[in-house]
Amino acid sequence: MSSRENTGMALGLLGVVIFSLTLPFTRIVVQELHPLLNGLGRALFAAIPAALLLLWHREKWPTWKQVKGLTLVIAGVILGFPVLSAWAMQTLPASHGALVNGLQPLCVALYAAWLSHERPSKAFWACAALGSALVLGYALISGAGSIQAGDLLMLGAIAVGGLGYAEGGRLAKEMGGWQVICWALVLSTPLLIGPVVYLALQHQGEISAKTWWAFGYVSLFSQFIGFFAWYAGLAMGGIARVSQIQLLQIFFTIAFSALFFGEHVEPITWLFAVGVIVTVMLGRKTAVKPPVCAGLLAKASSHSTS
């Protein structure tokens, strides 16, 4: 792998570490706030620093073609995943949601092959499938329980969230990682203001300091800063390849749950974590061909310079 791809993997890992606290903090928030108020409110809150950053850098407005791509990002990571996962966290433990979220990397890789026309090798798909199987196997062995309504909500969150990840990674190659999430947040603001104000006025009762801190994290880190690293990583290292690092998110989530919330972690957790790390490392060595058009452009460039 090139140094650019290695940097992309490192940035992707940083994004995963930031995202790994999303479900535990979301579970805290939805104990006092409506899931819609959390899911939409965190994006509206994050849109403020996003707009200021765009103004500070005097960024040009995205083209109409880019705006169409940004609508997929909005649907996936601003509306779909935050709202559906927040609803799921009303009934599911954060660790359970993290287990289901283990299907996200495979989903993102499939979207990357569809939207960005990346062409992963059979060996890559084998590693991706093995990593997902390990995560699901861990879910069964650890007694995550039978299928519940919350599981269906998480599966929906994964489906739309994966689309937002893959399309955002594609756009980041031409716009830049932080620009993608900033523009997505700013463009979604008109959709968010009405529902958030209405839900805020409907809320009754005090909001504890713990909830405010948790809401601050999912707003500034999960919905904003984390995407700086994540989208830049996807753009630099390849969407399909870097997305597989998210297989580790479940173990970061469980580790942080133990560190901050006192949850007990069984030794078998770390055994499966090692297995997943091995699949990610093997996946790094497999071939992921760039889009055909990119390959043709590279060939044309080499002929013109010779």
Coordinates of C-alpha atoms in Angstrom, one line a residue:
M1 CA 0.0 0.0 0.0
S2 CA 1.2 3.5 -0.7
S3 CA 1.8 6.1 2.0
R4 CA -1.4 7.9 0.9
E5 CA -3.4 4.7 1.5
N6 CA -1.7 4.1 4.8
T7 CA -2.7 7.7 5.9
G8 CA -6.2 6.9 4.7
M9 CA -6.3 3.8 6.9
A10 CA -5.0 5.8 9.9
L11 CA -7.6 8.6 9.4
G12 CA -10.3 5.9 9.1
L13 CA -9.2 4.4 12.4
L14 CA -9.4 7.8 14.1
G15 CA -12.9 8.2 12.7
V16 CA -13.9 4.8 14.0
V17 CA -12.6 5.6 17.5
I18 CA -14.7 8.8 17.6
F19 CA -17.8 7.0 16.3
S20 CA -17.4 4.1 18.7
L21 CA -18.9 6.3 21.5
T22 CA -21.9 7.3 19.5
L23 CA -24.3 4.5 20.6
P24 CA -23.4 4.7 24.3
F25 CA -23.9 8.4 24.4
T26 CA -27.1 8.2 22.3
R27 CA -28.5 5.7 24.7
I28 CA -28.0 8.3 27.5
V29 CA -29.6 11.1 25.5
V30 CA -32.8 9.2 24.6
Q31 CA -33.6 8.4 28.2
E32 CA -34.6 12.0 28.5
L33 CA -35.1 13.3 25.0
H34 CA -37.3 12.1 22.1
P35 CA -35.2 10.1 19.6
L36 CA -36.2 12.5 16.8
L37 CA -35.1 15.4 18.9
N38 CA -31.7 13.7 19.4
G39 CA -31.3 12.5 15.8
L40 CA -32.3 15.8 14.1
G41 CA -31.2 18.2 16.9
R42 CA -27.6 17.0 16.9
A43 CA -27.3 17.8 13.2
L44 CA -28.9 21.2 13.6
F45 CA -26.4 21.9 16.4
A46 CA -23.5 20.7 14.3
A47 CA -24.6 22.9 11.4
I48 CA -23.5 26.0 13.3
P49 CA -19.8 25.3 13.4
A50 CA -20.1 23.8 9.9
A51 CA -21.4 27.1 8.5
L52 CA -18.8 29.1 10.3
L53 CA -16.0 26.9 9.0
L54 CA -17.2 27.2 5.4
L55 CA -17.5 31.0 5.8
W56 CA -14.0 31.2 7.4
H57 CA -12.5 29.3 4.4
R58 CA -14.7 31.1 1.9
E59 CA -15.6 27.8 0.3
K60 CA -17.4 28.0 -3.1
W61 CA -20.9 26.5 -3.3
P62 CA -21.0 22.9 -4.5
T63 CA -22.1 22.3 -8.1
W64 CA -25.5 20.9 -8.8
K65 CA -24.1 17.5 -9.4
Q66 CA -22.3 17.6 -6.0
V67 CA -25.6 18.8 -4.4
K68 CA -27.3 15.7 -5.7
G69 CA -24.6 13.5 -4.1
L70 CA -24.9 15.5 -0.9
T71 CA -28.6 14.6 -0.7
L72 CA -27.6 11.0 -0.3
V73 CA -25.1 12.0 2.4
I74 CA -27.9 13.9 4.1
A75 CA -30.3 11.0 3.8
G76 CA -27.8 8.6 5.2
V77 CA -25.7 10.2 8.0
I78 CA -27.8 13.2 9.0
L79 CA -31.4 11.9 8.8
G80 CA -31.4 8.1 8.5
F81 CA -28.7 6.7 10.8
P82 CA -29.0 9.2 13.7
V83 CA -32.8 8.9 13.9
L84 CA -33.1 5.2 13.4
S85 CA -30.2 4.3 15.8
A86 CA -31.6 6.7 18.4
W87 CA -35.0 4.9 18.2
A88 CA -33.2 1.6 18.5
M89 CA -31.2 2.8 21.6
Q90 CA -34.5 3.3 23.4
T91 CA -34.9 -0.5 23.7
L92 CA -31.4 -2.0 23.0
P93 CA -28.3 -1.8 25.1
A94 CA -25.5 0.1 23.4
S95 CA -23.3 -3.1 23.1
H96 CA -26.2 -4.9 21.4
G97 CA -26.6 -2.1 18.9
A98 CA -22.8 -2.2 18.3
L99 CA -23.0 -5.9 17.4
V100 CA -25.6 -5.3 14.8
N101 CA -23.6 -2.4 13.5
G102 CA -20.9 -4.9 12.6
L103 CA -22.6 -5.4 9.3
Q104 CA -21.9 -1.7 8.3
P105 CA -18.5 -2.3 6.7
L106 CA -19.7 -4.9 4.3
C107 CA -22.6 -2.7 3.5
V108 CA -20.3 0.3 2.7
A109 CA -18.1 -1.9 0.5
L110 CA -21.1 -3.0 -1.5
Y111 CA -22.2 0.6 -2.0
A112 CA -18.6 1.6 -3.0
A113 CA -18.6 -1.1 -5.7
W114 CA -22.0 0.3 -6.9
L115 CA -21.6 4.1 -6.6
S116 CA -17.8 4.5 -7.0
H117 CA -17.3 1.5 -9.3
E118 CA -14.4 0.2 -7.1
R119 CA -13.5 -3.3 -8.0
P120 CA -12.4 -5.3 -4.9
S121 CA -10.8 -8.7 -5.6
K122 CA -12.4 -12.0 -4.5
A123 CA -9.8 -12.1 -1.7
F124 CA -11.0 -8.7 -0.4
W125 CA -14.7 -9.9 -0.4
A126 CA -13.6 -13.1 1.4
C127 CA -11.8 -11.0 4.2
A128 CA -14.8 -8.7 4.4
A129 CA -17.2 -11.6 4.7
L130 CA -15.0 -13.3 7.3
G131 CA -14.8 -10.2 9.4
S132 CA -18.5 -9.7 9.3
A133 CA -19.0 -13.3 10.2
L134 CA -16.7 -13.0 13.2
V135 CA -18.6 -10.0 14.5
L136 CA -22.0 -11.8 14.0
G137 CA -20.5 -15.0 15.6
Y138 CA -19.5 -13.0 18.6
A139 CA -23.0 -11.6 18.8
L140 CA -24.5 -15.1 18.9
I141 CA -21.9 -16.5 21.4
S142 CA -22.2 -13.5 23.7
G143 CA -26.0 -14.0 23.9
A144 CA -27.1 -10.8 22.2
G145 CA -30.6 -12.2 22.2
S146 CA -33.3 -12.8 19.6
I147 CA -34.3 -10.4 16.8
Q148 CA -36.2 -7.4 18.2
A149 CA -37.8 -4.3 16.8
G150 CA -34.7 -2.4 17.8
D151 CA -32.6 -4.8 15.7
L152 CA -34.7 -4.0 12.6
L153 CA -34.3 -0.3 13.3
M154 CA -30.5 -0.8 13.5
L155 CA -30.5 -2.7 10.2
G156 CA -32.4 0.2 8.6
A157 CA -29.8 2.6 10.1
I158 CA -27.0 0.5 8.7
A159 CA -28.5 0.4 5.2
V160 CA -29.0 4.2 4.9
G161 CA -25.9 5.1 6.9
G162 CA -23.7 2.9 4.6
L163 CA -25.1 4.8 1.6
G164 CA -24.1 8.1 3.3
Y165 CA -20.7 6.8 4.1
A166 CA -19.9 5.5 0.6
E167 CA -21.3 8.6 -1.2
G168 CA -19.5 10.9 1.2
G169 CA -16.3 9.1 0.6
R170 CA -16.8 9.5 -3.2
L171 CA -17.5 13.2 -2.9
A172 CA -14.5 13.7 -0.6
K173 CA -12.2 12.8 -3.5
E174 CA -13.3 16.0 -5.3
M175 CA -14.5 18.3 -2.5
G176 CA -12.4 17.3 0.6
G177 CA -13.5 15.4 3.6
W178 CA -14.5 18.2 6.0
Q179 CA -16.2 20.1 3.2
V180 CA -18.6 17.2 2.5
I181 CA -19.9 16.9 6.0
C182 CA -20.0 20.7 6.4
W183 CA -22.1 21.3 3.2
A184 CA -24.3 18.3 4.1
L185 CA -25.1 19.8 7.5
V186 CA -25.7 23.3 6.1
L187 CA -27.9 22.2 3.2
S188 CA -30.0 20.0 5.6
T189 CA -30.7 22.9 8.0
P190 CA -34.0 24.0 6.3
L191 CA -35.3 20.4 6.8
L192 CA -34.2 20.4 10.5
I193 CA -35.3 23.7 12.0
G194 CA -39.1 23.1 12.0
P195 CA -39.1 19.6 13.5
V196 CA -36.4 20.4 16.1
V197 CA -38.2 23.6 17.3
Y198 CA -41.5 21.7 17.5
L199 CA -40.0 18.8 19.4
A200 CA -38.1 21.1 21.7
L201 CA -41.3 23.0 22.6
Q202 CA -43.1 19.7 23.3
H203 CA -40.4 18.5 25.7
Q204 CA -41.4 18.5 29.3
G205 CA -39.1 18.1 32.3
E206 CA -35.6 19.1 33.1
I207 CA -32.6 17.8 31.2
S208 CA -29.7 16.6 33.3
A209 CA -26.1 17.7 32.9
K210 CA -25.2 14.1 31.9
T211 CA -27.6 14.2 29.0
W212 CA -26.3 17.6 27.8
W213 CA -22.7 16.3 27.8
A214 CA -23.8 13.2 25.9
F215 CA -25.8 15.3 23.4
G216 CA -22.8 17.6 23.0
Y217 CA -20.6 14.6 22.1
V218 CA -22.9 13.1 19.5
S219 CA -23.4 16.6 18.0
L220 CA -19.8 17.9 17.8
F221 CA -17.9 14.6 17.5
S222 CA -20.2 11.9 16.1
Q223 CA -22.0 14.3 13.7
F224 CA -19.2 16.7 12.8
I225 CA -15.5 16.2 13.8
G226 CA -15.5 12.4 13.3
F227 CA -16.5 12.8 9.7
F228 CA -13.5 15.0 9.0
A229 CA -11.2 12.0 9.6
W230 CA -13.6 9.4 8.2
Y231 CA -14.4 11.0 4.8
A232 CA -10.8 12.0 4.3
G233 CA -9.7 8.4 5.1
L234 CA -12.2 6.9 2.7
A235 CA -11.1 9.3 -0.1
M236 CA -7.4 8.6 0.5
G237 CA -7.4 4.9 1.2
G238 CA -10.3 3.7 -0.9
I239 CA -13.9 3.4 0.3
A240 CA -14.1 -0.3 0.3
R241 CA -10.8 -0.9 2.0
V242 CA -11.0 1.7 4.7
S243 CA -14.6 0.8 5.5
Q244 CA -13.4 -2.5 6.8
I245 CA -11.7 -0.8 9.8
Q246 CA -15.2 -0.2 11.1
L247 CA -15.3 -3.8 12.0
L248 CA -13.2 -2.8 15.0
Q249 CA -15.9 -0.3 16.2
I250 CA -17.8 -2.8 18.2
F251 CA -14.8 -3.6 20.3
F252 CA -13.9 0.0 20.8
T253 CA -17.5 0.6 21.9
I254 CA -17.4 -2.3 24.4
A255 CA -14.0 -1.2 25.7
F256 CA -15.2 2.4 26.2
S257 CA -18.4 1.1 27.8
A258 CA -16.2 -0.8 30.3
L259 CA -13.9 2.2 30.9
F260 CA -16.6 4.9 31.3
F261 CA -19.7 3.0 32.3
G262 CA -18.3 0.1 34.3
E263 CA -19.6 -2.7 32.0
H264 CA -17.9 -6.1 32.4
V265 CA -16.0 -7.3 29.3
E266 CA -15.5 -11.1 28.9
P267 CA -12.1 -12.4 27.8
I268 CA -13.7 -13.9 24.7
T269 CA -14.4 -10.4 23.5
W270 CA -10.7 -9.7 23.1
L271 CA -10.2 -13.0 21.4
F272 CA -12.8 -12.1 18.7
A273 CA -11.2 -8.6 18.5
V274 CA -7.9 -10.2 17.6
G275 CA -9.6 -12.3 14.9
V276 CA -11.2 -9.2 13.4
I277 CA -8.0 -7.3 13.5
V278 CA -6.4 -10.1 11.5
T279 CA -9.1 -10.0 8.8
V280 CA -8.6 -6.2 8.5
M281 CA -4.9 -6.6 8.2
L282 CA -5.3 -9.3 5.5
G283 CA -7.8 -7.1 3.7
R284 CA -5.2 -4.4 3.5
K285 CA -3.0 -6.7 1.4
T286 CA -5.8 -7.6 -1.1
A287 CA -6.3 -5.9 -4.4
V288 CA -9.0 -3.2 -4.8
K289 CA -8.9 -1.9 -8.4
P290 CA -9.9 1.7 -9.0
P291 CA -12.8 2.6 -11.2
V292 CA -12.3 1.7 -14.9
C293 CA -12.5 5.4 -16.0
A294 CA -9.8 6.3 -13.4
G295 CA -7.6 3.5 -14.8
L296 CA -8.1 4.7 -18.4
L297 CA -7.3 8.3 -17.4
A298 CA -4.1 7.1 -15.7
K299 CA -3.1 5.2 -18.8
A300 CA -3.8 8.2 -21.1
S301 CA -1.7 10.4 -18.8
S302 CA 1.2 8.0 -18.9
H303 CA 1.1 7.8 -22.8
S304 CA 1.0 11.6 -23.1
T305 CA 4.0 12.0 -21.0
S306 CA 6.1 9.4 -22.8

